[in-house]
Amino acid sequence: WRALGAEARAEILHRAGDVLERRRAELLEVMGAECGKVLEQGDPEVSEAIDFAHWYAEQGVAMERMDGATPVPVGLTVVTPPWNFPVAIPAGSTLAALAAGSPVVIKPARQARRSGAVMVEALWEAGVPRDVLRYVQLADSSLGTHLVGHAAVERVILTGGYETAERFRAVRPDLPLL
């Protein structure tokens, strides 16, 4: 994924935006059924996810072209988004890491797991390789501790309470948290 370069990754992420747009109705349906999102809340959230795909695609290219800078992607990013924004936040966090060249493991909140799965399926459909983007649901918190504590994880993007960040820090004090 990293070796593709920013422009090739951007092509895939732009396609991801197009696929998210084509799957708007499905995303709205699952967000409503799973998380109680009404259309007035869900539709702008899907639009935001689409915008993230195109914006991060361009930002990845801009980073690679920045004079005097050499982007160095992290080896693995774990994304742990919340349930209350089941598409936009997971999409934004995942797309940002992918645009930077990092592979991603995404673990949506249990209450939004299907919404996260549909978003991830759209990215796979667009051409993000399955070995670059992994979707997981964990049966219990000890598996989450193992995931965050794994030596291959170089960054975690979380949206949640301060207590969640404290638990992650207790597992790996050196782990960069965004």
Short mmCIF file of N, CA and C in Angstrom, two decimals:
data_model
loop_
_atom_site.label_atom_id
_atom_site.label_comp_id
_atom_site.label_asym_id
_atom_site.label_seq_id
_atom_site.Cartn_x
_atom_site.Cartn_y
_atom_site.Cartn_z
N TRP A 1 0.84 -1.19 0.00
CA TRP A 1 0.00 0.00 0.00
C TRP A 1 0.88 1.24 0.00
N ARG A 2 1.84 1.25 0.89
CA ARG A 2 2.76 2.37 0.98
C ARG A 2 3.52 2.55 -0.33
N ALA A 3 3.94 1.44 -0.94
CA ALA A 3 4.74 1.49 -2.16
C ALA A 3 3.96 2.00 -3.37
N LEU A 4 2.64 2.00 -3.31
CA LEU A 4 1.84 2.51 -4.42
C LEU A 4 2.12 3.99 -4.69
N GLY A 5 2.42 4.72 -3.65
CA GLY A 5 2.59 6.16 -3.78
C GLY A 5 1.25 6.87 -3.60
N ALA A 6 1.35 8.14 -3.29
CA ALA A 6 0.15 8.92 -2.95
C ALA A 6 -0.82 9.05 -4.11
N GLU A 7 -0.33 9.19 -5.33
CA GLU A 7 -1.24 9.37 -6.46
C GLU A 7 -2.07 8.12 -6.73
N ALA A 8 -1.46 6.95 -6.66
CA ALA A 8 -2.20 5.71 -6.87
C ALA A 8 -3.19 5.49 -5.72
N ARG A 9 -2.77 5.79 -4.49
CA ARG A 9 -3.71 5.67 -3.37
C ARG A 9 -4.85 6.65 -3.54
N ALA A 10 -4.56 7.86 -4.03
CA ALA A 10 -5.59 8.87 -4.23
C ALA A 10 -6.63 8.40 -5.24
N GLU A 11 -6.21 7.74 -6.29
CA GLU A 11 -7.17 7.21 -7.27
C GLU A 11 -8.16 6.27 -6.60
N ILE A 12 -7.64 5.40 -5.76
CA ILE A 12 -8.51 4.45 -5.06
C ILE A 12 -9.42 5.18 -4.09
N LEU A 13 -8.89 6.16 -3.37
CA LEU A 13 -9.72 6.88 -2.40
C LEU A 13 -10.77 7.74 -3.09
N HIS A 14 -10.46 8.31 -4.24
CA HIS A 14 -11.50 9.01 -5.01
C HIS A 14 -12.60 8.04 -5.43
N ARG A 15 -12.21 6.83 -5.85
CA ARG A 15 -13.22 5.81 -6.18
C ARG A 15 -14.05 5.48 -4.95
N ALA A 16 -13.39 5.45 -3.79
CA ALA A 16 -14.11 5.17 -2.54
C ALA A 16 -15.21 6.21 -2.32
N GLY A 17 -14.90 7.47 -2.58
CA GLY A 17 -15.92 8.51 -2.47
C GLY A 17 -17.09 8.24 -3.40
N ASP A 18 -16.78 7.81 -4.62
CA ASP A 18 -17.83 7.50 -5.60
C ASP A 18 -18.67 6.31 -5.15
N VAL A 19 -18.02 5.29 -4.60
CA VAL A 19 -18.76 4.11 -4.13
C VAL A 19 -19.62 4.47 -2.92
N LEU A 20 -19.09 5.26 -2.00
CA LEU A 20 -19.89 5.71 -0.86
C LEU A 20 -21.13 6.46 -1.35
N GLU A 21 -20.97 7.28 -2.37
CA GLU A 21 -22.12 8.01 -2.94
C GLU A 21 -23.14 7.02 -3.51
N ARG A 22 -22.67 6.02 -4.25
CA ARG A 22 -23.59 5.03 -4.83
C ARG A 22 -24.31 4.23 -3.74
N ARG A 23 -23.65 4.06 -2.61
CA ARG A 23 -24.23 3.25 -1.54
C ARG A 23 -24.92 4.11 -0.47
N ARG A 24 -25.20 5.36 -0.81
CA ARG A 24 -25.83 6.29 0.14
C ARG A 24 -27.09 5.70 0.76
N ALA A 25 -28.00 5.19 -0.04
CA ALA A 25 -29.26 4.66 0.49
C ALA A 25 -29.02 3.52 1.47
N GLU A 26 -28.10 2.62 1.13
CA GLU A 26 -27.79 1.51 2.03
C GLU A 26 -27.20 2.02 3.34
N LEU A 27 -26.30 2.99 3.26
CA LEU A 27 -25.71 3.57 4.47
C LEU A 27 -26.78 4.23 5.33
N LEU A 28 -27.68 4.97 4.69
CA LEU A 28 -28.76 5.63 5.44
C LEU A 28 -29.67 4.61 6.11
N GLU A 29 -29.98 3.55 5.39
CA GLU A 29 -30.85 2.52 5.94
C GLU A 29 -30.22 1.86 7.17
N VAL A 30 -28.97 1.47 7.05
CA VAL A 30 -28.33 0.77 8.16
C VAL A 30 -28.08 1.72 9.34
N MET A 31 -27.74 2.98 9.07
CA MET A 31 -27.55 3.93 10.17
C MET A 31 -28.86 4.17 10.92
N GLY A 32 -29.96 4.22 10.18
CA GLY A 32 -31.26 4.40 10.81
C GLY A 32 -31.66 3.19 11.64
N ALA A 33 -31.52 2.01 11.05
CA ALA A 33 -31.93 0.79 11.73
C ALA A 33 -31.05 0.49 12.94
N GLU A 34 -29.77 0.72 12.79
CA GLU A 34 -28.83 0.32 13.83
C GLU A 34 -28.65 1.38 14.91
N CYS A 35 -28.57 2.65 14.51
CA CYS A 35 -28.20 3.72 15.44
C CYS A 35 -29.30 4.77 15.65
N GLY A 36 -30.44 4.58 14.99
CA GLY A 36 -31.54 5.52 15.16
C GLY A 36 -31.35 6.84 14.45
N LYS A 37 -30.47 6.90 13.46
CA LYS A 37 -30.23 8.14 12.72
C LYS A 37 -31.41 8.40 11.79
N VAL A 38 -32.02 9.56 11.91
CA VAL A 38 -33.06 9.96 10.96
C VAL A 38 -32.37 10.51 9.71
N LEU A 39 -33.10 10.60 8.62
CA LEU A 39 -32.50 11.03 7.35
C LEU A 39 -31.83 12.40 7.45
N GLU A 40 -32.42 13.31 8.22
CA GLU A 40 -31.83 14.65 8.35
C GLU A 40 -30.48 14.62 9.03
N GLN A 41 -30.22 13.60 9.83
CA GLN A 41 -28.91 13.44 10.48
C GLN A 41 -27.98 12.58 9.62
N GLY A 42 -28.51 11.54 9.06
CA GLY A 42 -27.69 10.58 8.34
C GLY A 42 -27.19 11.07 7.00
N ASP A 43 -28.04 11.78 6.27
CA ASP A 43 -27.64 12.21 4.93
C ASP A 43 -26.42 13.13 4.95
N PRO A 44 -26.38 14.16 5.82
CA PRO A 44 -25.16 14.97 5.88
C PRO A 44 -23.94 14.17 6.33
N GLU A 45 -24.16 13.16 7.18
CA GLU A 45 -23.04 12.34 7.63
C GLU A 45 -22.45 11.52 6.47
N VAL A 46 -23.30 10.98 5.62
CA VAL A 46 -22.81 10.25 4.44
C VAL A 46 -22.08 11.22 3.51
N SER A 47 -22.64 12.41 3.35
CA SER A 47 -21.97 13.42 2.51
C SER A 47 -20.58 13.75 3.06
N GLU A 48 -20.48 13.83 4.37
CA GLU A 48 -19.18 14.11 4.99
C GLU A 48 -18.19 12.98 4.72
N ALA A 49 -18.64 11.74 4.79
CA ALA A 49 -17.77 10.60 4.51
C ALA A 49 -17.28 10.65 3.06
N ILE A 50 -18.16 10.99 2.15
CA ILE A 50 -17.80 11.13 0.73
C ILE A 50 -16.77 12.24 0.57
N ASP A 51 -17.02 13.37 1.19
CA ASP A 51 -16.07 14.49 1.12
C ASP A 51 -14.72 14.10 1.71
N PHE A 52 -14.72 13.36 2.81
CA PHE A 52 -13.46 12.90 3.41
C PHE A 52 -12.66 12.08 2.41
N ALA A 53 -13.33 11.19 1.68
CA ALA A 53 -12.61 10.34 0.72
C ALA A 53 -11.87 11.20 -0.30
N HIS A 54 -12.55 12.18 -0.85
CA HIS A 54 -11.93 13.02 -1.87
C HIS A 54 -10.89 13.96 -1.27
N TRP A 55 -11.18 14.53 -0.10
CA TRP A 55 -10.26 15.47 0.53
C TRP A 55 -8.97 14.78 0.97
N TYR A 56 -9.09 13.63 1.65
CA TYR A 56 -7.88 12.94 2.10
C TYR A 56 -7.08 12.40 0.92
N ALA A 57 -7.75 12.02 -0.16
CA ALA A 57 -7.02 11.61 -1.37
C ALA A 57 -6.10 12.73 -1.81
N GLU A 58 -6.62 13.94 -1.87
CA GLU A 58 -5.83 15.10 -2.31
C GLU A 58 -4.77 15.48 -1.27
N GLN A 59 -5.09 15.35 0.00
CA GLN A 59 -4.11 15.69 1.03
C GLN A 59 -2.92 14.75 1.01
N GLY A 60 -3.16 13.47 0.72
CA GLY A 60 -2.06 12.51 0.62
C GLY A 60 -1.10 12.89 -0.49
N VAL A 61 -1.65 13.32 -1.63
CA VAL A 61 -0.81 13.76 -2.76
C VAL A 61 -0.05 15.03 -2.36
N ALA A 62 -0.74 15.96 -1.73
CA ALA A 62 -0.10 17.22 -1.32
C ALA A 62 1.05 16.97 -0.34
N MET A 63 0.86 16.03 0.59
CA MET A 63 1.93 15.72 1.54
C MET A 63 3.16 15.17 0.83
N GLU A 64 2.92 14.30 -0.14
CA GLU A 64 4.04 13.69 -0.85
C GLU A 64 4.80 14.71 -1.69
N ARG A 65 4.14 15.77 -2.12
CA ARG A 65 4.76 16.79 -2.97
C ARG A 65 5.35 17.95 -2.18
N MET A 66 5.20 17.95 -0.87
CA MET A 66 5.66 19.05 -0.04
C MET A 66 7.19 19.14 -0.07
N ASP A 67 7.70 20.30 -0.47
CA ASP A 67 9.14 20.50 -0.53
C ASP A 67 9.78 20.33 0.84
N GLY A 68 10.85 19.55 0.87
CA GLY A 68 11.63 19.38 2.08
C GLY A 68 11.05 18.39 3.07
N ALA A 69 9.92 17.76 2.74
CA ALA A 69 9.29 16.82 3.67
C ALA A 69 9.27 15.43 3.04
N THR A 70 9.47 14.44 3.86
CA THR A 70 9.37 13.06 3.43
C THR A 70 8.37 12.36 4.34
N PRO A 71 7.14 12.17 3.86
CA PRO A 71 6.15 11.48 4.70
C PRO A 71 6.59 10.05 5.00
N VAL A 72 6.43 9.65 6.25
CA VAL A 72 6.77 8.29 6.67
C VAL A 72 5.53 7.70 7.34
N PRO A 73 4.80 6.85 6.61
CA PRO A 73 3.58 6.27 7.19
C PRO A 73 3.91 5.33 8.34
N VAL A 74 3.00 5.26 9.29
CA VAL A 74 3.17 4.31 10.38
C VAL A 74 2.84 2.92 9.85
N GLY A 75 3.37 1.91 10.52
CA GLY A 75 3.19 0.53 10.08
C GLY A 75 1.75 0.06 10.16
N LEU A 76 1.02 0.42 11.22
CA LEU A 76 -0.36 -0.02 11.37
C LEU A 76 -1.10 0.97 12.25
N THR A 77 -2.26 1.39 11.77
CA THR A 77 -3.14 2.27 12.53
C THR A 77 -4.39 1.50 12.92
N VAL A 78 -4.79 1.63 14.18
CA VAL A 78 -6.05 1.07 14.65
C VAL A 78 -7.03 2.23 14.82
N VAL A 79 -8.23 2.07 14.25
CA VAL A 79 -9.28 3.08 14.32
C VAL A 79 -10.40 2.52 15.20
N THR A 80 -10.75 3.27 16.24
CA THR A 80 -11.80 2.85 17.17
C THR A 80 -12.84 3.96 17.30
N PRO A 81 -13.77 4.05 16.33
CA PRO A 81 -14.75 5.14 16.32
C PRO A 81 -15.94 4.89 17.24
N PRO A 82 -16.72 5.94 17.50
CA PRO A 82 -17.89 5.84 18.38
C PRO A 82 -19.12 5.35 17.62
N TRP A 83 -20.20 5.15 18.36
CA TRP A 83 -21.46 4.69 17.75
C TRP A 83 -22.31 5.85 17.24
N ASN A 84 -22.15 7.06 17.83
CA ASN A 84 -23.10 8.13 17.55
C ASN A 84 -22.87 8.83 16.21
N PHE A 85 -21.72 8.66 15.59
CA PHE A 85 -21.48 9.10 14.22
C PHE A 85 -20.93 7.88 13.49
N PRO A 86 -21.81 6.94 13.11
CA PRO A 86 -21.39 5.61 12.69
C PRO A 86 -20.75 5.51 11.31
N VAL A 87 -20.78 6.58 10.51
CA VAL A 87 -20.16 6.52 9.18
C VAL A 87 -19.10 7.60 9.01
N ALA A 88 -19.41 8.85 9.32
CA ALA A 88 -18.48 9.95 9.04
C ALA A 88 -17.17 9.82 9.83
N ILE A 89 -17.26 9.60 11.12
CA ILE A 89 -16.03 9.53 11.92
C ILE A 89 -15.19 8.31 11.56
N PRO A 90 -15.79 7.11 11.44
CA PRO A 90 -14.97 5.97 11.02
C PRO A 90 -14.36 6.18 9.63
N ALA A 91 -15.14 6.76 8.72
CA ALA A 91 -14.61 7.00 7.37
C ALA A 91 -13.46 7.99 7.40
N GLY A 92 -13.64 9.10 8.09
CA GLY A 92 -12.60 10.12 8.14
C GLY A 92 -11.30 9.60 8.72
N SER A 93 -11.39 8.90 9.84
CA SER A 93 -10.19 8.36 10.48
C SER A 93 -9.51 7.32 9.61
N THR A 94 -10.29 6.44 9.02
CA THR A 94 -9.75 5.37 8.17
C THR A 94 -9.13 5.95 6.91
N LEU A 95 -9.84 6.85 6.26
CA LEU A 95 -9.35 7.44 5.01
C LEU A 95 -8.09 8.27 5.22
N ALA A 96 -8.00 8.97 6.35
CA ALA A 96 -6.80 9.75 6.64
C ALA A 96 -5.58 8.84 6.74
N ALA A 97 -5.71 7.75 7.48
CA ALA A 97 -4.59 6.82 7.63
C ALA A 97 -4.24 6.17 6.29
N LEU A 98 -5.25 5.76 5.53
CA LEU A 98 -4.98 5.14 4.23
C LEU A 98 -4.30 6.13 3.29
N ALA A 99 -4.75 7.37 3.27
CA ALA A 99 -4.14 8.38 2.40
C ALA A 99 -2.67 8.59 2.73
N ALA A 100 -2.34 8.46 4.02
CA ALA A 100 -0.95 8.63 4.45
C ALA A 100 -0.10 7.40 4.19
N GLY A 101 -0.73 6.31 3.73
CA GLY A 101 0.02 5.11 3.41
C GLY A 101 0.03 4.04 4.48
N SER A 102 -0.75 4.23 5.52
CA SER A 102 -0.78 3.28 6.62
C SER A 102 -1.89 2.24 6.42
N PRO A 103 -1.60 0.98 6.69
CA PRO A 103 -2.69 0.00 6.74
C PRO A 103 -3.52 0.25 8.00
N VAL A 104 -4.77 -0.22 7.97
CA VAL A 104 -5.71 0.09 9.05
C VAL A 104 -6.44 -1.17 9.51
N VAL A 105 -6.59 -1.27 10.82
CA VAL A 105 -7.55 -2.19 11.43
C VAL A 105 -8.61 -1.30 12.05
N ILE A 106 -9.86 -1.48 11.64
CA ILE A 106 -10.95 -0.68 12.20
C ILE A 106 -11.84 -1.57 13.04
N LYS A 107 -12.15 -1.09 14.25
CA LYS A 107 -13.03 -1.78 15.17
C LYS A 107 -14.13 -0.81 15.58
N PRO A 108 -15.22 -0.79 14.79
CA PRO A 108 -16.32 0.11 15.14
C PRO A 108 -16.94 -0.25 16.49
N ALA A 109 -17.62 0.72 17.07
CA ALA A 109 -18.35 0.46 18.31
C ALA A 109 -19.37 -0.65 18.05
N ARG A 110 -19.59 -1.47 19.04
CA ARG A 110 -20.51 -2.60 18.90
C ARG A 110 -21.89 -2.14 18.42
N GLN A 111 -22.35 -0.98 18.91
CA GLN A 111 -23.68 -0.49 18.54
C GLN A 111 -23.75 -0.01 17.09
N ALA A 112 -22.61 0.13 16.42
CA ALA A 112 -22.56 0.63 15.05
C ALA A 112 -21.77 -0.29 14.13
N ARG A 113 -21.71 -1.55 14.50
CA ARG A 113 -20.84 -2.46 13.74
C ARG A 113 -21.29 -2.67 12.31
N ARG A 114 -22.58 -2.72 12.03
CA ARG A 114 -23.03 -2.91 10.65
C ARG A 114 -22.80 -1.64 9.84
N SER A 115 -23.00 -0.48 10.42
CA SER A 115 -22.72 0.78 9.72
C SER A 115 -21.25 0.83 9.32
N GLY A 116 -20.38 0.47 10.26
CA GLY A 116 -18.95 0.43 9.96
C GLY A 116 -18.62 -0.60 8.90
N ALA A 117 -19.30 -1.74 8.93
CA ALA A 117 -19.05 -2.79 7.94
C ALA A 117 -19.44 -2.34 6.54
N VAL A 118 -20.57 -1.66 6.41
CA VAL A 118 -20.99 -1.18 5.08
C VAL A 118 -20.00 -0.15 4.56
N MET A 119 -19.51 0.74 5.43
CA MET A 119 -18.51 1.73 5.02
C MET A 119 -17.24 1.03 4.56
N VAL A 120 -16.78 0.04 5.31
CA VAL A 120 -15.56 -0.70 4.95
C VAL A 120 -15.77 -1.47 3.64
N GLU A 121 -16.94 -2.09 3.48
CA GLU A 121 -17.24 -2.79 2.23
C GLU A 121 -17.15 -1.85 1.02
N ALA A 122 -17.58 -0.61 1.20
CA ALA A 122 -17.48 0.38 0.11
C ALA A 122 -16.02 0.65 -0.24
N LEU A 123 -15.16 0.74 0.76
CA LEU A 123 -13.74 0.99 0.50
C LEU A 123 -13.09 -0.22 -0.18
N TRP A 124 -13.47 -1.42 0.24
CA TRP A 124 -12.96 -2.61 -0.43
C TRP A 124 -13.42 -2.64 -1.89
N GLU A 125 -14.70 -2.32 -2.10
CA GLU A 125 -15.26 -2.29 -3.46
C GLU A 125 -14.49 -1.31 -4.34
N ALA A 126 -14.05 -0.21 -3.75
CA ALA A 126 -13.31 0.82 -4.49
C ALA A 126 -11.89 0.40 -4.83
N GLY A 127 -11.40 -0.65 -4.18
CA GLY A 127 -10.06 -1.13 -4.49
C GLY A 127 -9.07 -1.10 -3.36
N VAL A 128 -9.50 -0.69 -2.16
CA VAL A 128 -8.59 -0.79 -1.01
C VAL A 128 -8.43 -2.28 -0.71
N PRO A 129 -7.21 -2.79 -0.75
CA PRO A 129 -7.01 -4.23 -0.52
C PRO A 129 -7.45 -4.65 0.88
N ARG A 130 -8.01 -5.85 0.94
CA ARG A 130 -8.46 -6.39 2.23
C ARG A 130 -7.31 -6.61 3.21
N ASP A 131 -6.10 -6.83 2.70
CA ASP A 131 -4.98 -7.00 3.62
C ASP A 131 -4.44 -5.65 4.10
N VAL A 132 -4.93 -4.56 3.53
CA VAL A 132 -4.56 -3.21 3.96
C VAL A 132 -5.61 -2.64 4.91
N LEU A 133 -6.86 -3.03 4.72
CA LEU A 133 -7.96 -2.55 5.56
C LEU A 133 -8.67 -3.77 6.13
N ARG A 134 -8.56 -3.94 7.42
CA ARG A 134 -9.20 -5.06 8.13
C ARG A 134 -10.29 -4.53 9.04
N TYR A 135 -11.42 -5.21 9.01
CA TYR A 135 -12.55 -4.90 9.87
C TYR A 135 -12.62 -5.97 10.96
N VAL A 136 -12.72 -5.55 12.21
CA VAL A 136 -12.84 -6.52 13.30
C VAL A 136 -13.93 -6.11 14.27
N GLN A 137 -14.56 -7.10 14.86
CA GLN A 137 -15.42 -6.94 16.02
C GLN A 137 -14.86 -7.89 17.06
N LEU A 138 -14.75 -7.42 18.28
CA LEU A 138 -14.12 -8.21 19.33
C LEU A 138 -15.16 -8.66 20.34
N ALA A 139 -15.04 -9.90 20.76
CA ALA A 139 -16.03 -10.49 21.67
C ALA A 139 -15.97 -9.89 23.07
N ASP A 140 -14.79 -9.49 23.51
CA ASP A 140 -14.69 -8.93 24.86
C ASP A 140 -13.53 -7.94 24.93
N SER A 141 -13.48 -7.21 26.04
CA SER A 141 -12.49 -6.14 26.17
C SER A 141 -11.06 -6.66 26.26
N SER A 142 -10.87 -7.91 26.67
CA SER A 142 -9.50 -8.42 26.74
C SER A 142 -8.90 -8.52 25.34
N LEU A 143 -9.72 -8.81 24.34
CA LEU A 143 -9.22 -8.83 22.96
C LEU A 143 -8.87 -7.41 22.49
N GLY A 144 -9.65 -6.43 22.92
CA GLY A 144 -9.33 -5.04 22.61
C GLY A 144 -8.02 -4.61 23.23
N THR A 145 -7.78 -5.07 24.45
CA THR A 145 -6.51 -4.78 25.11
C THR A 145 -5.37 -5.41 24.34
N HIS A 146 -5.57 -6.63 23.87
CA HIS A 146 -4.53 -7.31 23.08
C HIS A 146 -4.29 -6.56 21.77
N LEU A 147 -5.35 -6.11 21.12
CA LEU A 147 -5.21 -5.38 19.85
C LEU A 147 -4.41 -4.10 20.06
N VAL A 148 -4.82 -3.27 20.98
CA VAL A 148 -4.15 -1.99 21.23
C VAL A 148 -2.73 -2.21 21.73
N GLY A 149 -2.52 -3.28 22.48
CA GLY A 149 -1.20 -3.54 23.03
C GLY A 149 -0.24 -4.24 22.08
N HIS A 150 -0.72 -4.66 20.94
CA HIS A 150 0.13 -5.42 20.02
C HIS A 150 1.27 -4.54 19.49
N ALA A 151 2.45 -5.10 19.40
CA ALA A 151 3.64 -4.35 18.99
C ALA A 151 3.54 -3.81 17.56
N ALA A 152 2.74 -4.43 16.70
CA ALA A 152 2.61 -3.95 15.31
C ALA A 152 1.81 -2.66 15.21
N VAL A 153 1.00 -2.35 16.23
CA VAL A 153 0.18 -1.14 16.21
C VAL A 153 1.06 0.05 16.55
N GLU A 154 1.12 1.00 15.63
CA GLU A 154 1.96 2.18 15.83
C GLU A 154 1.16 3.45 16.11
N ARG A 155 -0.16 3.39 15.92
CA ARG A 155 -0.98 4.57 16.18
C ARG A 155 -2.42 4.11 16.37
N VAL A 156 -3.13 4.80 17.27
CA VAL A 156 -4.56 4.56 17.46
C VAL A 156 -5.29 5.88 17.26
N ILE A 157 -6.34 5.83 16.45
CA ILE A 157 -7.23 6.98 16.29
C ILE A 157 -8.52 6.61 16.99
N LEU A 158 -8.83 7.35 18.05
CA LEU A 158 -10.04 7.06 18.81
C LEU A 158 -10.88 8.31 18.96
N THR A 159 -12.15 8.09 19.03
CA THR A 159 -13.09 9.15 19.38
C THR A 159 -13.91 8.56 20.50
N GLY A 160 -13.69 9.08 21.67
CA GLY A 160 -14.39 8.52 22.82
C GLY A 160 -14.02 9.31 24.05
N GLY A 161 -14.39 8.75 25.16
CA GLY A 161 -14.15 9.42 26.42
C GLY A 161 -12.70 9.39 26.84
N TYR A 162 -12.38 10.28 27.73
CA TYR A 162 -11.04 10.37 28.31
C TYR A 162 -10.66 9.04 28.95
N GLU A 163 -11.67 8.36 29.54
CA GLU A 163 -11.42 7.09 30.20
C GLU A 163 -10.90 6.04 29.21
N THR A 164 -11.41 6.07 27.98
CA THR A 164 -10.94 5.14 26.96
C THR A 164 -9.47 5.40 26.65
N ALA A 165 -9.11 6.65 26.50
CA ALA A 165 -7.72 7.00 26.25
C ALA A 165 -6.83 6.56 27.41
N GLU A 166 -7.30 6.73 28.63
CA GLU A 166 -6.53 6.29 29.79
C GLU A 166 -6.33 4.78 29.79
N ARG A 167 -7.37 4.02 29.42
CA ARG A 167 -7.23 2.56 29.35
C ARG A 167 -6.20 2.17 28.29
N PHE A 168 -6.24 2.83 27.13
CA PHE A 168 -5.27 2.55 26.07
C PHE A 168 -3.86 2.88 26.54
N ARG A 169 -3.70 4.01 27.23
CA ARG A 169 -2.39 4.41 27.74
C ARG A 169 -1.87 3.43 28.79
N ALA A 170 -2.79 2.87 29.57
CA ALA A 170 -2.37 1.89 30.59
C ALA A 170 -1.80 0.64 29.92
N VAL A 171 -2.32 0.30 28.75
CA VAL A 171 -1.83 -0.87 28.02
C VAL A 171 -0.49 -0.57 27.37
N ARG A 172 -0.39 0.60 26.75
CA ARG A 172 0.84 0.99 26.02
C ARG A 172 1.10 2.48 26.27
N PRO A 173 1.88 2.82 27.28
CA PRO A 173 2.14 4.23 27.58
C PRO A 173 2.81 4.98 26.42
N ASP A 174 3.53 4.27 25.55
CA ASP A 174 4.26 4.91 24.45
C ASP A 174 3.43 5.03 23.18
N LEU A 175 2.20 4.52 23.18
CA LEU A 175 1.38 4.46 21.97
C LEU A 175 0.85 5.84 21.59
N PRO A 176 1.14 6.31 20.36
CA PRO A 176 0.55 7.58 19.92
C PRO A 176 -0.96 7.45 19.74
N LEU A 177 -1.68 8.31 20.44
CA LEU A 177 -3.14 8.35 20.37
C LEU A 177 -3.56 9.64 19.70
N LEU A 178 -4.43 9.53 18.72
CA LEU A 178 -5.02 10.71 18.09
C LEU A 178 -6.50 10.69 18.36
#
